Amino acid sequence: MPAVIEEYQDPLRWRFEEEGRSSELRAQSWENDLCQVKLLAMHRPTHDSEREKDGDYPFSWHLRGRKRNWELRMQLQFKVLPKEPLFFALELSRFVEVSGVTRQVQKALVAACQAAGECYHSNGQDPSTLLAGREPEPPTFAMPLYAFDQFEVSRKGTEPDLSGDLESVGMRRSDGAKNYMAALKKALAELTTEHVYTFCFWGVSQFLDCIRWEITGGIVPGMTVDFNRLCGSPPVYFSVYELNDSGSEKRHLKSRKRSYFRVAAWSALQPPAEAPEKPFTNDDFSWDGGFDLLDLDPTPAPATGGYAAAPKTAEASVDLLGLG
């Protein structure tokens, strides 16, 4: 166990990006003409077995003992309300040819994500195969916001602390998927600029080790895969956007999107080519065990040990949806 906890350097990296500007590394907030967003990402130290065993890492009070590798939490306050349904998406910046075993892994991963609800997946289009002037679709995996695993609607100033204990906050998919989806769809249909919307996402995290940059967790039984086989090279991008209605056009083209925010993400162990860090290397394929599809195990994680004792449960925010 390390002598000084503060020495831990989380390899997870991200940066908010949009046309003409970007944030500092690991920024926790971002603002533009469309919204204000707060972001918190927590990840088990899957690259450091001793720290993981001892619970010597940030948010171990929450992650330790769970199947999930990570959890993403975000809060949105809209300045401009969307006119079309919103998507939460993972995107690549360029086309990547996927075939063979990698294609089978991709299909299994998409199928696991679809278990949480409707989604849109496209491998994108190779620009070199299109006629001049035609817009290519980027590789995209997009889900409606009701694919998140937990949500809360709060009046501004009463929203929960993203770094706190959210176990009793809002609604969770694991409490009953049918009622959860109905309530979240209702909230999304009644968006306002006066409220803060809190979302948490972890359902597929057991399949994606973002620090080691691997697909894992038995998505193909016993196999782990270098994520670069799917994304080409880091970073990958996740974003929230609305898609304008273009009649018969169903592709998620850049020209159809109004992006509320976009984040570039990577691991310091697998940095972008232009980054100064030395890349981490591993065999493309190795072997491990099985999985529990959506990590819906209701057993709470231990609230002791790790980086610090669990914080006090967040004070209840205003129940705007009448969900009791």
mmCIF file of C-alpha atoms in Angstrom:
data_model
loop_
_atom_site.group_PDB
_atom_site.id
_atom_site.type_symbol
_atom_site.label_atom_id
_atom_site.label_comp_id
_atom_site.label_asym_id
_atom_site.label_seq_id
_atom_site.Cartn_x
_atom_site.Cartn_y
_atom_site.Cartn_z
ATOM 1 C CA MET A 1 0.000 0.000 0.000
ATOM 2 C CA PRO A 2 1.576 3.334 -0.997
ATOM 3 C CA ALA A 3 2.734 5.507 1.857
ATOM 4 C CA VAL A 4 1.088 8.656 0.523
ATOM 5 C CA ILE A 5 -2.302 8.302 -1.150
ATOM 6 C CA GLU A 6 -1.984 11.673 -2.852
ATOM 7 C CA GLU A 7 0.825 10.243 -5.014
ATOM 8 C CA TYR A 8 -1.730 8.329 -7.075
ATOM 9 C CA GLN A 9 -1.992 9.689 -10.610
ATOM 10 C CA ASP A 10 -5.154 8.536 -12.360
ATOM 11 C CA PRO A 11 -4.217 7.663 -15.974
ATOM 12 C CA LEU A 12 -7.678 8.600 -17.248
ATOM 13 C CA ARG A 13 -7.542 11.748 -19.397
ATOM 14 C CA TRP A 14 -10.211 13.902 -21.020
ATOM 15 C CA ARG A 15 -10.699 17.362 -22.468
ATOM 16 C CA PHE A 16 -13.821 19.262 -23.527
ATOM 17 C CA GLU A 17 -13.546 20.298 -27.161
ATOM 18 C CA GLU A 18 -15.546 22.337 -29.635
ATOM 19 C CA GLU A 19 -14.851 24.484 -32.666
ATOM 20 C CA GLY A 20 -11.977 26.844 -31.928
ATOM 21 C CA ARG A 21 -11.447 26.083 -28.226
ATOM 22 C CA SER A 22 -10.833 23.350 -25.672
ATOM 23 C CA SER A 23 -10.579 22.955 -21.901
ATOM 24 C CA GLU A 24 -7.650 22.011 -19.713
ATOM 25 C CA LEU A 25 -7.039 18.320 -19.018
ATOM 26 C CA ARG A 26 -9.569 16.600 -16.724
ATOM 27 C CA ALA A 27 -11.788 19.676 -16.598
ATOM 28 C CA GLN A 28 -14.794 19.226 -14.307
ATOM 29 C CA SER A 29 -17.008 21.877 -15.893
ATOM 30 C CA TRP A 30 -17.667 23.466 -19.262
ATOM 31 C CA GLU A 31 -19.968 26.180 -20.539
ATOM 32 C CA ASN A 32 -21.039 27.311 -23.979
ATOM 33 C CA ASP A 33 -24.033 29.040 -25.582
ATOM 34 C CA LEU A 34 -26.194 25.921 -25.249
ATOM 35 C CA CYS A 35 -25.583 24.612 -21.746
ATOM 36 C CA GLN A 36 -23.520 24.353 -18.603
ATOM 37 C CA VAL A 37 -22.128 20.892 -17.903
ATOM 38 C CA LYS A 38 -20.298 19.305 -14.977
ATOM 39 C CA LEU A 39 -18.475 16.011 -15.376
ATOM 40 C CA LEU A 40 -16.935 13.500 -13.003
ATOM 41 C CA ALA A 41 -15.326 10.220 -14.077
ATOM 42 C CA MET A 42 -14.229 7.605 -11.546
ATOM 43 C CA HIS A 43 -12.261 4.473 -12.484
ATOM 44 C CA ARG A 44 -10.828 1.550 -10.560
ATOM 45 C CA PRO A 45 -6.997 1.341 -10.847
ATOM 46 C CA THR A 46 -7.142 -1.718 -13.093
ATOM 47 C CA HIS A 47 -3.501 -1.180 -14.044
ATOM 48 C CA ASP A 48 -2.302 -1.397 -10.409
ATOM 49 C CA SER A 49 -3.396 -4.582 -8.658
ATOM 50 C CA GLU A 50 -1.914 -3.587 -5.290
ATOM 51 C CA ARG A 51 -3.823 -0.331 -5.116
ATOM 52 C CA GLU A 52 -6.990 -2.044 -6.233
ATOM 53 C CA LYS A 53 -6.588 -4.801 -3.659
ATOM 54 C CA ASP A 54 -5.966 -2.291 -0.840
ATOM 55 C CA GLY A 55 -8.683 0.117 -1.962
ATOM 56 C CA ASP A 56 -6.051 2.840 -2.165
ATOM 57 C CA TYR A 57 -7.541 5.054 -4.861
ATOM 58 C CA PRO A 58 -10.120 7.846 -5.280
ATOM 59 C CA PHE A 59 -13.754 6.763 -4.837
ATOM 60 C CA SER A 60 -12.842 3.273 -3.650
ATOM 61 C CA TRP A 61 -15.648 3.678 -1.086
ATOM 62 C CA HIS A 62 -18.030 3.595 -4.070
ATOM 63 C CA LEU A 63 -16.334 1.332 -6.660
ATOM 64 C CA ARG A 64 -14.717 -1.299 -4.477
ATOM 65 C CA GLY A 65 -16.631 -4.573 -4.445
ATOM 66 C CA ARG A 66 -18.689 -3.762 -7.550
ATOM 67 C CA LYS A 67 -18.440 -5.309 -10.996
ATOM 68 C CA ARG A 68 -18.208 -1.972 -12.784
ATOM 69 C CA ASN A 69 -14.797 -0.668 -13.854
ATOM 70 C CA TRP A 70 -15.884 2.953 -13.892
ATOM 71 C CA GLU A 71 -18.778 5.343 -13.505
ATOM 72 C CA LEU A 72 -19.459 8.551 -15.404
ATOM 73 C CA ARG A 73 -21.522 11.281 -13.731
ATOM 74 C CA MET A 74 -22.677 14.474 -15.397
ATOM 75 C CA GLN A 75 -24.984 17.400 -14.746
ATOM 76 C CA LEU A 76 -26.608 19.518 -17.445
ATOM 77 C CA GLN A 77 -28.349 22.842 -17.203
ATOM 78 C CA PHE A 78 -29.711 23.956 -20.548
ATOM 79 C CA LYS A 79 -29.523 27.503 -21.853
ATOM 80 C CA VAL A 80 -31.176 26.499 -25.126
ATOM 81 C CA LEU A 81 -33.682 23.669 -25.069
ATOM 82 C CA PRO A 82 -33.329 20.939 -27.688
ATOM 83 C CA LYS A 83 -36.034 20.704 -30.347
ATOM 84 C CA GLU A 84 -35.261 17.080 -31.173
ATOM 85 C CA PRO A 85 -34.428 14.034 -29.004
ATOM 86 C CA LEU A 86 -30.962 14.048 -27.443
ATOM 87 C CA PHE A 87 -28.357 11.340 -27.927
ATOM 88 C CA PHE A 88 -25.406 10.338 -25.769
ATOM 89 C CA ALA A 89 -22.802 9.059 -28.218
ATOM 90 C CA LEU A 90 -19.350 7.576 -28.584
ATOM 91 C CA GLU A 91 -17.692 8.749 -31.797
ATOM 92 C CA LEU A 92 -14.425 8.300 -33.651
ATOM 93 C CA SER A 93 -12.708 11.062 -35.574
ATOM 94 C CA ARG A 94 -11.931 8.872 -38.599
ATOM 95 C CA PHE A 95 -13.048 5.721 -40.367
ATOM 96 C CA VAL A 96 -11.561 2.431 -39.112
ATOM 97 C CA GLU A 97 -11.855 -0.821 -41.046
ATOM 98 C CA VAL A 98 -13.202 -3.559 -38.755
ATOM 99 C CA SER A 99 -13.235 -7.206 -39.786
ATOM 100 C CA GLY A 100 -12.604 -10.762 -38.641
ATOM 101 C CA VAL A 101 -12.484 -11.481 -34.925
ATOM 102 C CA THR A 102 -12.601 -7.767 -34.135
ATOM 103 C CA ARG A 103 -15.902 -7.490 -35.981
ATOM 104 C CA GLN A 104 -17.347 -10.315 -33.871
ATOM 105 C CA VAL A 105 -16.181 -8.565 -30.695
ATOM 106 C CA GLN A 106 -17.808 -5.348 -31.901
ATOM 107 C CA LYS A 107 -21.113 -7.135 -32.545
ATOM 108 C CA ALA A 108 -21.068 -8.653 -29.061
ATOM 109 C CA LEU A 109 -20.347 -5.273 -27.475
ATOM 110 C CA VAL A 110 -23.156 -3.567 -29.396
ATOM 111 C CA ALA A 111 -25.564 -6.357 -28.436
ATOM 112 C CA ALA A 112 -24.672 -5.909 -24.756
ATOM 113 C CA CYS A 113 -25.335 -2.168 -24.991
ATOM 114 C CA GLN A 114 -28.660 -2.746 -26.737
ATOM 115 C CA ALA A 115 -29.823 -4.662 -23.673
ATOM 116 C CA ALA A 116 -30.130 -1.265 -21.955
ATOM 117 C CA GLY A 117 -32.451 0.117 -24.639
ATOM 118 C CA GLU A 118 -32.573 1.411 -28.191
ATOM 119 C CA CYS A 119 -29.314 2.471 -29.791
ATOM 120 C CA TYR A 120 -27.847 3.459 -33.131
ATOM 121 C CA HIS A 121 -24.600 1.976 -34.412
ATOM 122 C CA SER A 122 -22.677 2.662 -37.587
ATOM 123 C CA ASN A 123 -19.112 1.767 -38.563
ATOM 124 C CA GLY A 124 -19.112 4.987 -40.546
ATOM 125 C CA GLN A 125 -18.089 5.560 -44.139
ATOM 126 C CA ASP A 126 -14.672 5.552 -45.722
ATOM 127 C CA PRO A 127 -14.334 9.028 -47.306
ATOM 128 C CA SER A 128 -12.170 7.577 -50.077
ATOM 129 C CA THR A 129 -15.138 5.535 -51.350
ATOM 130 C CA LEU A 130 -17.540 8.484 -51.641
ATOM 131 C CA LEU A 131 -18.099 10.841 -54.541
ATOM 132 C CA ALA A 132 -16.463 14.249 -54.224
ATOM 133 C CA GLY A 133 -18.445 16.579 -51.993
ATOM 134 C CA ARG A 134 -20.404 13.801 -50.248
ATOM 135 C CA GLU A 135 -20.350 13.956 -46.433
ATOM 136 C CA PRO A 136 -19.119 10.776 -44.731
ATOM 137 C CA GLU A 137 -20.707 9.534 -41.531
ATOM 138 C CA PRO A 138 -18.193 9.132 -38.682
ATOM 139 C CA PRO A 139 -18.096 5.822 -36.771
ATOM 140 C CA THR A 140 -20.824 6.287 -34.149
ATOM 141 C CA PHE A 141 -22.537 4.469 -31.317
ATOM 142 C CA ALA A 142 -25.425 6.566 -29.974
ATOM 143 C CA MET A 143 -28.041 5.997 -27.277
ATOM 144 C CA PRO A 144 -30.999 8.063 -26.111
ATOM 145 C CA LEU A 145 -30.496 9.645 -22.693
ATOM 146 C CA TYR A 146 -32.811 7.112 -21.104
ATOM 147 C CA ALA A 147 -29.987 4.587 -21.565
ATOM 148 C CA PHE A 148 -28.329 6.178 -18.512
ATOM 149 C CA ASP A 149 -28.496 4.102 -15.332
ATOM 150 C CA GLN A 150 -29.555 6.812 -12.863
ATOM 151 C CA PHE A 151 -31.050 10.278 -13.074
ATOM 152 C CA GLU A 152 -32.314 13.108 -10.906
ATOM 153 C CA VAL A 153 -34.076 16.401 -11.693
ATOM 154 C CA SER A 154 -33.285 19.265 -9.291
ATOM 155 C CA ARG A 155 -33.990 22.940 -8.974
ATOM 156 C CA LYS A 156 -30.840 24.981 -9.524
ATOM 157 C CA GLY A 157 -28.912 25.181 -6.268
ATOM 158 C CA THR A 158 -30.329 21.915 -4.872
ATOM 159 C CA GLU A 159 -28.543 19.526 -7.254
ATOM 160 C CA PRO A 160 -26.458 16.749 -5.642
ATOM 161 C CA ASP A 161 -22.676 16.868 -5.346
ATOM 162 C CA LEU A 162 -21.293 14.668 -8.123
ATOM 163 C CA SER A 163 -18.465 13.470 -5.865
ATOM 164 C CA GLY A 164 -20.852 12.450 -3.091
ATOM 165 C CA ASP A 165 -22.907 9.392 -2.245
ATOM 166 C CA LEU A 166 -25.783 9.242 -4.746
ATOM 167 C CA GLU A 167 -27.228 5.898 -3.655
ATOM 168 C CA SER A 168 -30.509 7.447 -2.480
ATOM 169 C CA VAL A 169 -30.678 10.195 -5.120
ATOM 170 C CA GLY A 170 -33.247 10.123 -7.919
ATOM 171 C CA MET A 171 -34.167 6.915 -9.740
ATOM 172 C CA ARG A 172 -32.047 3.951 -10.841
ATOM 173 C CA ARG A 173 -32.667 1.499 -13.662
ATOM 174 C CA SER A 174 -32.014 -1.400 -11.280
ATOM 175 C CA ASP A 175 -35.052 -0.352 -9.196
ATOM 176 C CA GLY A 176 -37.356 -1.343 -12.081
ATOM 177 C CA ALA A 177 -36.559 -0.715 -15.736
ATOM 178 C CA LYS A 178 -40.127 -0.089 -16.937
ATOM 179 C CA ASN A 179 -40.972 2.614 -14.383
ATOM 180 C CA TYR A 180 -37.483 4.084 -14.658
ATOM 181 C CA MET A 181 -37.665 4.532 -18.430
ATOM 182 C CA ALA A 182 -41.168 5.964 -18.257
ATOM 183 C CA ALA A 183 -40.117 8.544 -15.667
ATOM 184 C CA LEU A 184 -36.946 9.529 -17.524
ATOM 185 C CA LYS A 185 -38.768 9.841 -20.851
ATOM 186 C CA LYS A 186 -41.287 12.100 -19.119
ATOM 187 C CA ALA A 187 -38.506 14.257 -17.667
ATOM 188 C CA LEU A 188 -36.821 14.544 -21.088
ATOM 189 C CA ALA A 189 -40.120 15.575 -22.667
ATOM 190 C CA GLU A 190 -40.458 18.368 -20.092
ATOM 191 C CA LEU A 191 -36.941 19.841 -20.129
ATOM 192 C CA THR A 192 -36.589 23.401 -18.845
ATOM 193 C CA THR A 193 -33.775 25.905 -18.431
ATOM 194 C CA GLU A 194 -34.560 26.242 -14.704
ATOM 195 C CA HIS A 195 -33.549 22.744 -13.643
ATOM 196 C CA VAL A 196 -30.322 20.773 -13.339
ATOM 197 C CA TYR A 197 -30.351 17.240 -14.740
ATOM 198 C CA THR A 198 -28.035 14.685 -13.149
ATOM 199 C CA PHE A 199 -27.153 11.496 -15.042
ATOM 200 C CA CYS A 200 -24.980 8.517 -14.078
ATOM 201 C CA PHE A 201 -23.738 5.859 -16.478
ATOM 202 C CA TRP A 202 -22.010 2.565 -15.668
ATOM 203 C CA GLY A 203 -24.040 -0.301 -17.188
ATOM 204 C CA VAL A 204 -21.476 -1.369 -19.818
ATOM 205 C CA SER A 205 -18.389 -0.351 -17.836
ATOM 206 C CA GLN A 206 -17.530 -3.942 -16.927
ATOM 207 C CA PHE A 207 -16.835 -4.494 -20.631
ATOM 208 C CA LEU A 208 -14.602 -1.436 -21.121
ATOM 209 C CA ASP A 209 -11.381 -0.933 -19.193
ATOM 210 C CA CYS A 210 -10.598 2.664 -20.145
ATOM 211 C CA ILE A 211 -7.293 2.791 -18.264
ATOM 212 C CA ARG A 212 -5.835 -0.351 -19.839
ATOM 213 C CA TRP A 213 -7.628 0.583 -23.102
ATOM 214 C CA GLU A 214 -9.160 -2.859 -23.463
ATOM 215 C CA ILE A 215 -12.491 -4.514 -24.137
ATOM 216 C CA THR A 216 -12.808 -7.009 -21.342
ATOM 217 C CA GLY A 217 -15.238 -8.560 -18.842
ATOM 218 C CA GLY A 218 -16.117 -11.556 -20.979
ATOM 219 C CA ILE A 219 -17.901 -9.667 -23.756
ATOM 220 C CA VAL A 220 -16.531 -12.541 -25.822
ATOM 221 C CA PRO A 221 -16.122 -15.270 -23.192
ATOM 222 C CA GLY A 222 -12.597 -15.287 -21.830
ATOM 223 C CA MET A 223 -11.171 -12.717 -24.253
ATOM 224 C CA THR A 224 -9.790 -9.199 -23.881
ATOM 225 C CA VAL A 225 -9.105 -7.019 -26.927
ATOM 226 C CA ASP A 226 -6.926 -3.967 -27.472
ATOM 227 C CA PHE A 227 -9.448 -1.143 -27.960
ATOM 228 C CA ASN A 228 -7.321 0.297 -30.767
ATOM 229 C CA ARG A 229 -8.551 -2.570 -32.949
ATOM 230 C CA LEU A 230 -11.933 -0.825 -32.910
ATOM 231 C CA CYS A 231 -11.009 2.854 -32.628
ATOM 232 C CA GLY A 232 -7.760 2.887 -34.608
ATOM 233 C CA SER A 233 -5.997 5.123 -32.101
ATOM 234 C CA PRO A 234 -6.946 7.408 -29.212
ATOM 235 C CA PRO A 235 -8.668 9.620 -28.400
ATOM 236 C CA VAL A 236 -12.286 8.579 -28.646
ATOM 237 C CA TYR A 237 -15.027 11.172 -28.244
ATOM 238 C CA PHE A 238 -18.242 11.157 -26.287
ATOM 239 C CA SER A 239 -20.875 13.809 -26.706
ATOM 240 C CA VAL A 240 -24.480 14.832 -26.199
ATOM 241 C CA TYR A 241 -26.212 16.119 -29.319
ATOM 242 C CA GLU A 242 -29.580 16.514 -30.959
ATOM 243 C CA LEU A 243 -30.149 15.347 -34.501
ATOM 244 C CA ASN A 244 -32.313 17.430 -36.827
ATOM 245 C CA ASP A 245 -35.074 15.700 -38.742
ATOM 246 C CA SER A 246 -33.870 15.189 -42.300
ATOM 247 C CA GLY A 247 -36.667 13.065 -43.722
ATOM 248 C CA SER A 248 -35.330 9.804 -45.090
ATOM 249 C CA GLU A 249 -31.748 10.594 -44.032
ATOM 250 C CA LYS A 250 -31.034 8.503 -40.929
ATOM 251 C CA ARG A 251 -27.242 8.714 -40.713
ATOM 252 C CA HIS A 252 -25.741 10.664 -37.811
ATOM 253 C CA LEU A 253 -23.905 13.146 -40.012
ATOM 254 C CA LYS A 254 -22.023 16.055 -38.510
ATOM 255 C CA SER A 255 -24.161 18.459 -40.531
ATOM 256 C CA ARG A 256 -27.301 17.145 -38.795
ATOM 257 C CA LYS A 257 -25.970 17.508 -35.251
ATOM 258 C CA ARG A 258 -26.237 20.313 -32.733
ATOM 259 C CA SER A 259 -23.668 19.309 -30.127
ATOM 260 C CA TYR A 260 -24.242 20.389 -26.528
ATOM 261 C CA PHE A 261 -20.793 19.234 -25.513
ATOM 262 C CA ARG A 262 -18.040 16.969 -26.819
ATOM 263 C CA VAL A 263 -15.217 15.360 -24.833
ATOM 264 C CA ALA A 264 -12.016 13.729 -26.089
ATOM 265 C CA ALA A 265 -10.978 10.821 -23.840
ATOM 266 C CA TRP A 266 -7.943 8.564 -23.613
ATOM 267 C CA SER A 267 -5.606 6.824 -21.177
ATOM 268 C CA ALA A 268 -2.133 8.045 -20.262
ATOM 269 C CA LEU A 269 -1.102 4.411 -20.800
ATOM 270 C CA GLN A 270 -2.368 4.630 -24.397
ATOM 271 C CA PRO A 271 -1.968 8.322 -25.284
ATOM 272 C CA PRO A 272 -2.723 9.974 -28.633
ATOM 273 C CA ALA A 273 0.193 9.834 -31.062
ATOM 274 C CA GLU A 274 1.067 13.507 -30.554
ATOM 275 C CA ALA A 275 1.185 13.196 -26.740
ATOM 276 C CA PRO A 276 4.641 13.039 -25.134
ATOM 277 C CA GLU A 277 3.929 10.024 -22.906
ATOM 278 C CA LYS A 278 5.346 6.654 -23.912
ATOM 279 C CA PRO A 279 2.516 4.368 -25.058
ATOM 280 C CA PHE A 280 1.627 1.340 -22.971
ATOM 281 C CA THR A 281 1.755 -1.898 -25.004
ATOM 282 C CA ASN A 282 0.092 -5.250 -24.471
ATOM 283 C CA ASP A 283 -0.887 -8.288 -26.509
ATOM 284 C CA ASP A 284 -3.953 -7.616 -28.592
ATOM 285 C CA PHE A 285 -5.664 -10.692 -27.181
ATOM 286 C CA SER A 286 -5.459 -12.304 -23.752
ATOM 287 C CA TRP A 287 -7.792 -14.422 -21.673
ATOM 288 C CA ASP A 288 -9.972 -13.802 -18.626
ATOM 289 C CA GLY A 289 -13.446 -14.681 -17.284
ATOM 290 C CA GLY A 290 -17.225 -14.182 -17.609
ATOM 291 C CA PHE A 291 -19.677 -11.402 -16.881
ATOM 292 C CA ASP A 292 -23.004 -10.189 -15.434
ATOM 293 C CA LEU A 293 -24.548 -8.272 -18.345
ATOM 294 C CA LEU A 294 -25.592 -4.892 -16.927
ATOM 295 C CA ASP A 295 -24.090 -4.888 -13.415
ATOM 296 C CA LEU A 296 -27.543 -4.727 -11.856
ATOM 297 C CA ASP A 297 -26.471 -6.504 -8.682
ATOM 298 C CA PRO A 298 -28.443 -4.602 -6.020
ATOM 299 C CA THR A 299 -25.934 -5.396 -3.270
ATOM 300 C CA PRO A 300 -24.342 -2.080 -2.245
ATOM 301 C CA ALA A 301 -20.596 -1.692 -2.245
ATOM 302 C CA PRO A 302 -18.799 -1.573 1.119
ATOM 303 C CA ALA A 303 -18.842 1.931 2.593
ATOM 304 C CA THR A 304 -15.542 1.597 4.406
ATOM 305 C CA GLY A 305 -11.892 1.431 3.465
ATOM 306 C CA GLY A 306 -10.187 2.971 0.493
ATOM 307 C CA TYR A 307 -9.318 6.536 -0.178
ATOM 308 C CA ALA A 308 -11.656 7.832 2.465
ATOM 309 C CA ALA A 309 -14.793 6.851 4.267
ATOM 310 C CA ALA A 310 -17.939 7.322 2.239
ATOM 311 C CA PRO A 311 -19.231 10.883 2.385
ATOM 312 C CA LYS A 312 -22.532 11.609 3.969
ATOM 313 C CA THR A 313 -25.514 10.779 1.809
ATOM 314 C CA ALA A 314 -26.478 13.750 -0.322
ATOM 315 C CA GLU A 315 -29.368 15.780 0.975
ATOM 316 C CA ALA A 316 -32.534 15.033 -0.915
ATOM 317 C CA SER A 317 -33.304 17.433 -3.727
ATOM 318 C CA VAL A 318 -36.736 18.565 -4.756
ATOM 319 C CA ASP A 319 -38.782 15.700 -6.200
ATOM 320 C CA LEU A 320 -40.062 17.406 -9.354
ATOM 321 C CA LEU A 321 -41.458 14.271 -10.910
ATOM 322 C CA GLY A 322 -43.656 13.200 -8.021
ATOM 323 C CA LEU A 323 -41.930 9.843 -7.879
ATOM 324 C CA GLY A 324 -41.866 9.611 -4.098
#
